[in-house]
PDB file of C-alpha atoms in Angstrom:
ATOM      1  CA  MET A   1     -20.664 -21.337  28.219  1.00  0.00           C
ATOM      2  CA  LYS A   2     -22.943 -21.538  30.786  1.00  0.00           C
ATOM      3  CA  LEU A   3     -22.223 -23.862  33.651  1.00  0.00           C
ATOM      4  CA  THR A   4     -25.414 -26.157  34.168  1.00  0.00           C
ATOM      5  CA  ALA A   5     -25.585 -28.402  37.034  1.00  0.00           C
ATOM      6  CA  THR A   6     -25.044 -31.291  34.240  1.00  0.00           C
ATOM      7  CA  TYR A   7     -21.646 -29.590  32.965  1.00  0.00           C
ATOM      8  CA  LYS A   8     -20.735 -29.587  36.664  1.00  0.00           C
ATOM      9  CA  GLY A   9     -21.149 -32.576  37.156  1.00  0.00           C
ATOM     10  CA  LEU A  10     -18.748 -33.778  34.385  1.00  0.00           C
ATOM     11  CA  ILE A  11     -16.124 -31.572  35.742  1.00  0.00           C
ATOM     12  CA  THR A  12     -16.135 -32.776  39.107  1.00  0.00           C
ATOM     13  CA  GLY A  13     -16.300 -36.412  37.615  1.00  0.00           C
ATOM     14  CA  ALA A  14     -13.317 -36.004  35.413  1.00  0.00           C
ATOM     15  CA  ALA A  15     -11.450 -33.890  38.488  1.00  0.00           C
ATOM     16  CA  MET A  16     -12.111 -37.429  40.221  1.00  0.00           C
ATOM     17  CA  ILE A  17     -10.786 -39.598  37.488  1.00  0.00           C
ATOM     18  CA  LEU A  18      -7.738 -37.588  37.144  1.00  0.00           C
ATOM     19  CA  VAL A  19      -7.360 -37.722  41.105  1.00  0.00           C
ATOM     20  CA  SER A  20      -7.954 -41.291  41.239  1.00  0.00           C
ATOM     21  CA  LEU A  21      -5.316 -42.348  38.369  1.00  0.00           C
ATOM     22  CA  PHE A  22      -2.821 -39.838  39.906  1.00  0.00           C
ATOM     23  CA  LEU A  23      -2.666 -41.923  43.134  1.00  0.00           C
ATOM     24  CA  PHE A  24      -2.795 -45.173  41.987  1.00  0.00           C
ATOM     25  CA  TYR A  25      -0.337 -44.525  39.294  1.00  0.00           C
ATOM     26  CA  GLY A  26       1.044 -41.492  40.194  1.00  0.00           C
ATOM     27  CA  LEU A  27       1.919 -42.106  43.997  1.00  0.00           C
ATOM     28  CA  LYS A  28       1.175 -45.878  43.763  1.00  0.00           C
ATOM     29  CA  LYS A  29      -1.265 -45.742  46.507  1.00  0.00           C
ATOM     30  CA  ALA A  30      -3.775 -48.954  46.587  1.00  0.00           C
ATOM     31  CA  HIS A  31      -6.602 -48.706  44.974  1.00  0.00           C
ATOM     32  CA  ASN A  32      -8.947 -49.159  48.432  1.00  0.00           C
ATOM     33  CA  ASP A  33      -6.392 -46.569  50.204  1.00  0.00           C
ATOM     34  CA  SER A  34      -7.422 -44.277  52.747  1.00  0.00           C
ATOM     35  CA  SER A  35      -6.250 -41.082  50.054  1.00  0.00           C
ATOM     36  CA  GLN A  36      -9.183 -42.019  48.037  1.00  0.00           C
ATOM     37  CA  MET A  37     -11.002 -40.076  50.595  1.00  0.00           C
ATOM     38  CA  LEU A  38      -9.775 -37.132  48.256  1.00  0.00           C
ATOM     39  CA  VAL A  39     -11.881 -38.246  45.388  1.00  0.00           C
ATOM     40  CA  ILE A  40     -14.802 -38.498  47.814  1.00  0.00           C
ATOM     41  CA  MET A  41     -14.433 -34.768  49.120  1.00  0.00           C
ATOM     42  CA  ILE A  42     -13.795 -33.569  45.297  1.00  0.00           C
ATOM     43  CA  TYR A  43     -17.353 -34.847  44.806  1.00  0.00           C
ATOM     44  CA  ILE A  44     -18.884 -33.415  47.702  1.00  0.00           C
ATOM     45  CA  ALA A  45     -17.015 -30.147  46.775  1.00  0.00           C
ATOM     46  CA  GLY A  46     -18.395 -30.534  43.193  1.00  0.00           C
ATOM     47  CA  ILE A  47     -22.067 -30.718  44.571  1.00  0.00           C
ATOM     48  CA  VAL A  48     -21.523 -28.036  46.763  1.00  0.00           C
ATOM     49  CA  TRP A  49     -20.230 -25.742  44.028  1.00  0.00           C
ATOM     50  CA  SER A  50     -23.129 -26.454  42.336  1.00  0.00           C
ATOM     51  CA  LEU A  51     -25.789 -25.629  45.160  1.00  0.00           C
ATOM     52  CA  LEU A  52     -23.596 -22.632  45.666  1.00  0.00           C
ATOM     53  CA  SER A  53     -23.569 -21.396  41.978  1.00  0.00           C
ATOM     54  CA  PHE A  54     -27.403 -22.676  41.712  1.00  0.00           C
ATOM     55  CA  ARG A  55     -28.224 -20.042  44.712  1.00  0.00           C
ATOM     56  CA  LYS A  56     -26.291 -17.051  43.170  1.00  0.00           C
ATOM     57  CA  LYS A  57     -27.665 -16.951  40.314  1.00  0.00           C
ATOM     58  CA  GLN A  58     -31.140 -17.172  41.112  1.00  0.00           C
ATOM     59  CA  SER A  59     -33.662 -14.749  42.768  1.00  0.00           C
ATOM     60  CA  GLY A  60     -36.532 -14.929  45.314  1.00  0.00           C
ATOM     61  CA  GLU A  61     -37.501 -17.989  47.635  1.00  0.00           C
ATOM     62  CA  LEU A  62     -35.770 -21.177  46.713  1.00  0.00           C
ATOM     63  CA  SER A  63     -37.271 -24.140  48.254  1.00  0.00           C
ATOM     64  CA  PHE A  64     -35.808 -27.488  49.419  1.00  0.00           C
ATOM     65  CA  LYS A  65     -36.505 -28.976  46.334  1.00  0.00           C
ATOM     66  CA  SER A  66     -35.235 -26.492  43.737  1.00  0.00           C
ATOM     67  CA  PHE A  67     -31.461 -26.910  45.361  1.00  0.00           C
ATOM     68  CA  PHE A  68     -31.999 -31.233  45.851  1.00  0.00           C
ATOM     69  CA  SER A  69     -32.684 -31.074  42.285  1.00  0.00           C
ATOM     70  CA  GLU A  70     -30.028 -29.085  41.434  1.00  0.00           C
ATOM     71  CA  GLY A  71     -27.565 -31.632  43.527  1.00  0.00           C
ATOM     72  CA  PHE A  72     -29.327 -34.455  41.645  1.00  0.00           C
ATOM     73  CA  ARG A  73     -28.385 -33.304  38.281  1.00  0.00           C
ATOM     74  CA  THR A  74     -24.594 -33.213  39.560  1.00  0.00           C
ATOM     75  CA  PHE A  75     -24.056 -36.033  41.651  1.00  0.00           C
ATOM     76  CA  ILE A  76     -26.251 -38.074  39.261  1.00  0.00           C
ATOM     77  CA  VAL A  77     -23.521 -37.492  36.340  1.00  0.00           C
ATOM     78  CA  ALA A  78     -20.466 -37.587  38.279  1.00  0.00           C
ATOM     79  CA  THR A  79     -21.872 -41.026  40.052  1.00  0.00           C
ATOM     80  CA  LEU A  80     -22.523 -42.657  36.557  1.00  0.00           C
ATOM     81  CA  ILE A  81     -18.862 -41.480  35.270  1.00  0.00           C
ATOM     82  CA  MET A  82     -17.682 -42.736  38.243  1.00  0.00           C
ATOM     83  CA  VAL A  83     -19.236 -46.335  37.750  1.00  0.00           C
ATOM     84  CA  ILE A  84     -17.944 -46.178  34.134  1.00  0.00           C
ATOM     85  CA  TYR A  85     -14.651 -45.419  35.453  1.00  0.00           C
ATOM     86  CA  THR A  86     -14.711 -48.060  38.121  1.00  0.00           C
ATOM     87  CA  ALA A  87     -15.329 -50.597  35.427  1.00  0.00           C
ATOM     88  CA  VAL A  88     -12.733 -49.877  32.956  1.00  0.00           C
ATOM     89  CA  PHE A  89     -10.272 -49.435  35.997  1.00  0.00           C
ATOM     90  CA  TYR A  90     -10.901 -52.841  37.295  1.00  0.00           C
ATOM     91  CA  LYS A  91     -11.047 -54.634  33.527  1.00  0.00           C
ATOM     92  CA  LEU A  92      -7.378 -53.206  33.037  1.00  0.00           C
ATOM     93  CA  ASN A  93      -6.079 -53.911  36.479  1.00  0.00           C
ATOM     94  CA  GLY A  94      -6.744 -57.330  37.047  1.00  0.00           C
ATOM     95  CA  GLN A  95      -3.960 -57.875  39.633  1.00  0.00           C
ATOM     96  CA  ILE A  96      -6.333 -56.428  41.645  1.00  0.00           C
ATOM     97  CA  LEU A  97      -8.852 -59.568  41.172  1.00  0.00           C
ATOM     98  CA  ALA A  98      -6.002 -62.274  41.843  1.00  0.00           C
ATOM     99  CA  GLU A  99      -4.607 -60.127  44.527  1.00  0.00           C
ATOM    100  CA  ALA A 100      -7.672 -60.267  46.203  1.00  0.00           C
ATOM    101  CA  ILE A 101      -8.002 -64.236  45.194  1.00  0.00           C
ATOM    102  CA  LYS A 102      -4.947 -65.052  46.624  1.00  0.00           C
ATOM    103  CA  ASP A 103      -5.870 -63.073  49.770  1.00  0.00           C
ATOM    104  CA  ASN A 104      -9.108 -64.972  50.204  1.00  0.00           C
ATOM    105  CA  GLU A 105      -7.660 -68.383  49.438  1.00  0.00           C
ATOM    106  CA  ALA A 106      -4.498 -67.283  52.131  1.00  0.00           C
ATOM    107  CA  ILE A 107      -7.281 -66.778  54.975  1.00  0.00           C
ATOM    108  CA  ILE A 108      -9.405 -70.020  54.010  1.00  0.00           C
ATOM    109  CA  ASN A 109      -5.947 -72.216  54.033  1.00  0.00           C
ATOM    110  CA  ALA A 110      -5.216 -70.478  57.435  1.00  0.00           C
ATOM    111  CA  GLN A 111      -8.479 -72.052  58.584  1.00  0.00           C
ATOM    112  CA  GLY A 112      -7.851 -75.026  57.758  1.00  0.00           C
ATOM    113  CA  ASP A 113     -11.303 -76.342  57.302  1.00  0.00           C
ATOM    114  CA  ARG A 114     -11.806 -76.382  53.654  1.00  0.00           C
ATOM    115  CA  THR A 115     -10.637 -78.953  50.875  1.00  0.00           C
ATOM    116  CA  ALA A 116      -8.449 -77.516  47.702  1.00  0.00           C
ATOM    117  CA  ALA A 117     -11.154 -78.160  45.846  1.00  0.00           C
ATOM    118  CA  GLU A 118     -13.603 -75.866  47.920  1.00  0.00           C
ATOM    119  CA  ILE A 119     -11.586 -73.277  48.046  1.00  0.00           C
ATOM    120  CA  ALA A 120     -11.050 -73.599  43.824  1.00  0.00           C
ATOM    121  CA  GLU A 121     -14.513 -73.397  43.654  1.00  0.00           C
ATOM    122  CA  ASN A 122     -14.391 -70.354  46.397  1.00  0.00           C
ATOM    123  CA  SER A 123     -12.367 -68.499  44.033  1.00  0.00           C
ATOM    124  CA  GLU A 124     -14.097 -69.101  40.936  1.00  0.00           C
ATOM    125  CA  LYS A 125     -17.481 -67.462  42.522  1.00  0.00           C
ATOM    126  CA  LEU A 126     -15.363 -64.420  43.792  1.00  0.00           C
ATOM    127  CA  LYS A 127     -14.098 -63.951  40.688  1.00  0.00           C
ATOM    128  CA  SER A 128     -17.595 -64.121  39.018  1.00  0.00           C
ATOM    129  CA  ILE A 129     -19.151 -61.495  41.348  1.00  0.00           C
ATOM    130  CA  PHE A 130     -16.426 -59.266  41.650  1.00  0.00           C
ATOM    131  CA  MET A 131     -17.254 -57.174  39.057  1.00  0.00           C
ATOM    132  CA  PRO A 132     -21.043 -56.757  39.828  1.00  0.00           C
ATOM    133  CA  MET A 133     -20.175 -56.608  43.587  1.00  0.00           C
ATOM    134  CA  THR A 134     -17.319 -53.737  43.194  1.00  0.00           C
ATOM    135  CA  ILE A 135     -20.095 -51.584  40.510  1.00  0.00           C
ATOM    136  CA  SER A 136     -22.842 -51.931  43.037  1.00  0.00           C
ATOM    137  CA  ILE A 137     -20.588 -50.801  45.899  1.00  0.00           C
ATOM    138  CA  THR A 138     -19.226 -47.947  44.113  1.00  0.00           C
ATOM    139  CA  THR A 139     -22.917 -46.752  42.849  1.00  0.00           C
ATOM    140  CA  VAL A 140     -24.397 -47.128  46.241  1.00  0.00           C
ATOM    141  CA  THR A 141     -21.605 -45.289  48.031  1.00  0.00           C
ATOM    142  CA  TYR A 142     -21.705 -42.365  45.456  1.00  0.00           C
ATOM    143  CA  LEU A 143     -25.411 -41.970  45.764  1.00  0.00           C
ATOM    144  CA  LEU A 144     -26.020 -41.936  49.018  1.00  0.00           C
ATOM    145  CA  PHE A 145     -22.787 -39.620  49.332  1.00  0.00           C
ATOM    146  CA  GLY A 146     -24.330 -37.427  46.944  1.00  0.00           C
ATOM    147  CA  ALA A 147     -28.184 -37.633  48.082  1.00  0.00           C
ATOM    148  CA  VAL A 148     -26.571 -36.593  51.814  1.00  0.00           C
ATOM    149  CA  THR A 149     -24.784 -33.527  50.067  1.00  0.00           C
ATOM    150  CA  SER A 150     -27.578 -32.383  48.514  1.00  0.00           C
ATOM    151  CA  VAL A 151     -30.128 -32.842  51.136  1.00  0.00           C
ATOM    152  CA  ILE A 152     -27.812 -31.019  54.000  1.00  0.00           C
ATOM    153  CA  GLY A 153     -26.674 -28.362  51.399  1.00  0.00           C
ATOM    154  CA  GLY A 154     -30.580 -27.812  50.373  1.00  0.00           C
ATOM    155  CA  LEU A 155     -31.549 -27.536  53.833  1.00  0.00           C
ATOM    156  CA  PHE A 156     -28.914 -25.106  54.684  1.00  0.00           C
ATOM    157  CA  LEU A 157     -29.061 -23.211  51.601  1.00  0.00           C
ATOM    158  CA  ARG A 158     -32.975 -22.860  51.924  1.00  0.00           C
ATOM    159  CA  LYS A 159     -32.824 -21.371  55.588  1.00  0.00           C
ATOM    160  CA  ALA A 160     -29.719 -19.051  54.944  1.00  0.00           C
ATOM    161  CA  LYS A 161     -31.693 -17.491  52.083  1.00  0.00           C
TER     162      LYS A 161
END
């Protein structure tokens, strides 16, 4: 079976999920712990892997466009996988939202300028925007890292050929 950029994106996404699950459930790291940078590093490594293997199998002059296109096909699949994983992960781990609400209420209470009704209303707003906000942040973060990695890799490999 030929490993295309899409398959490399699937492999990269699966590796990211496995490491993320191991960090959260196995090592009991927080979902937003700095150890999650390992997941980002796997993402970047997957894109670089795709670009380097593309360079090896192609002959002749390769343009920046062809490298970026290869990187794009890899990172868009990995990003989609991570966005789906993020949605499922937070749905299955409602304690994360409950903890965020509790922390937010403690901060507001410490300020002392809100009534109990205002705090409850704020908590409901936070509950309603938590999932869309989390998915949006995940999507933008991975797309940004993927695009930057593909651009830098494409520029570097284009000149190196």
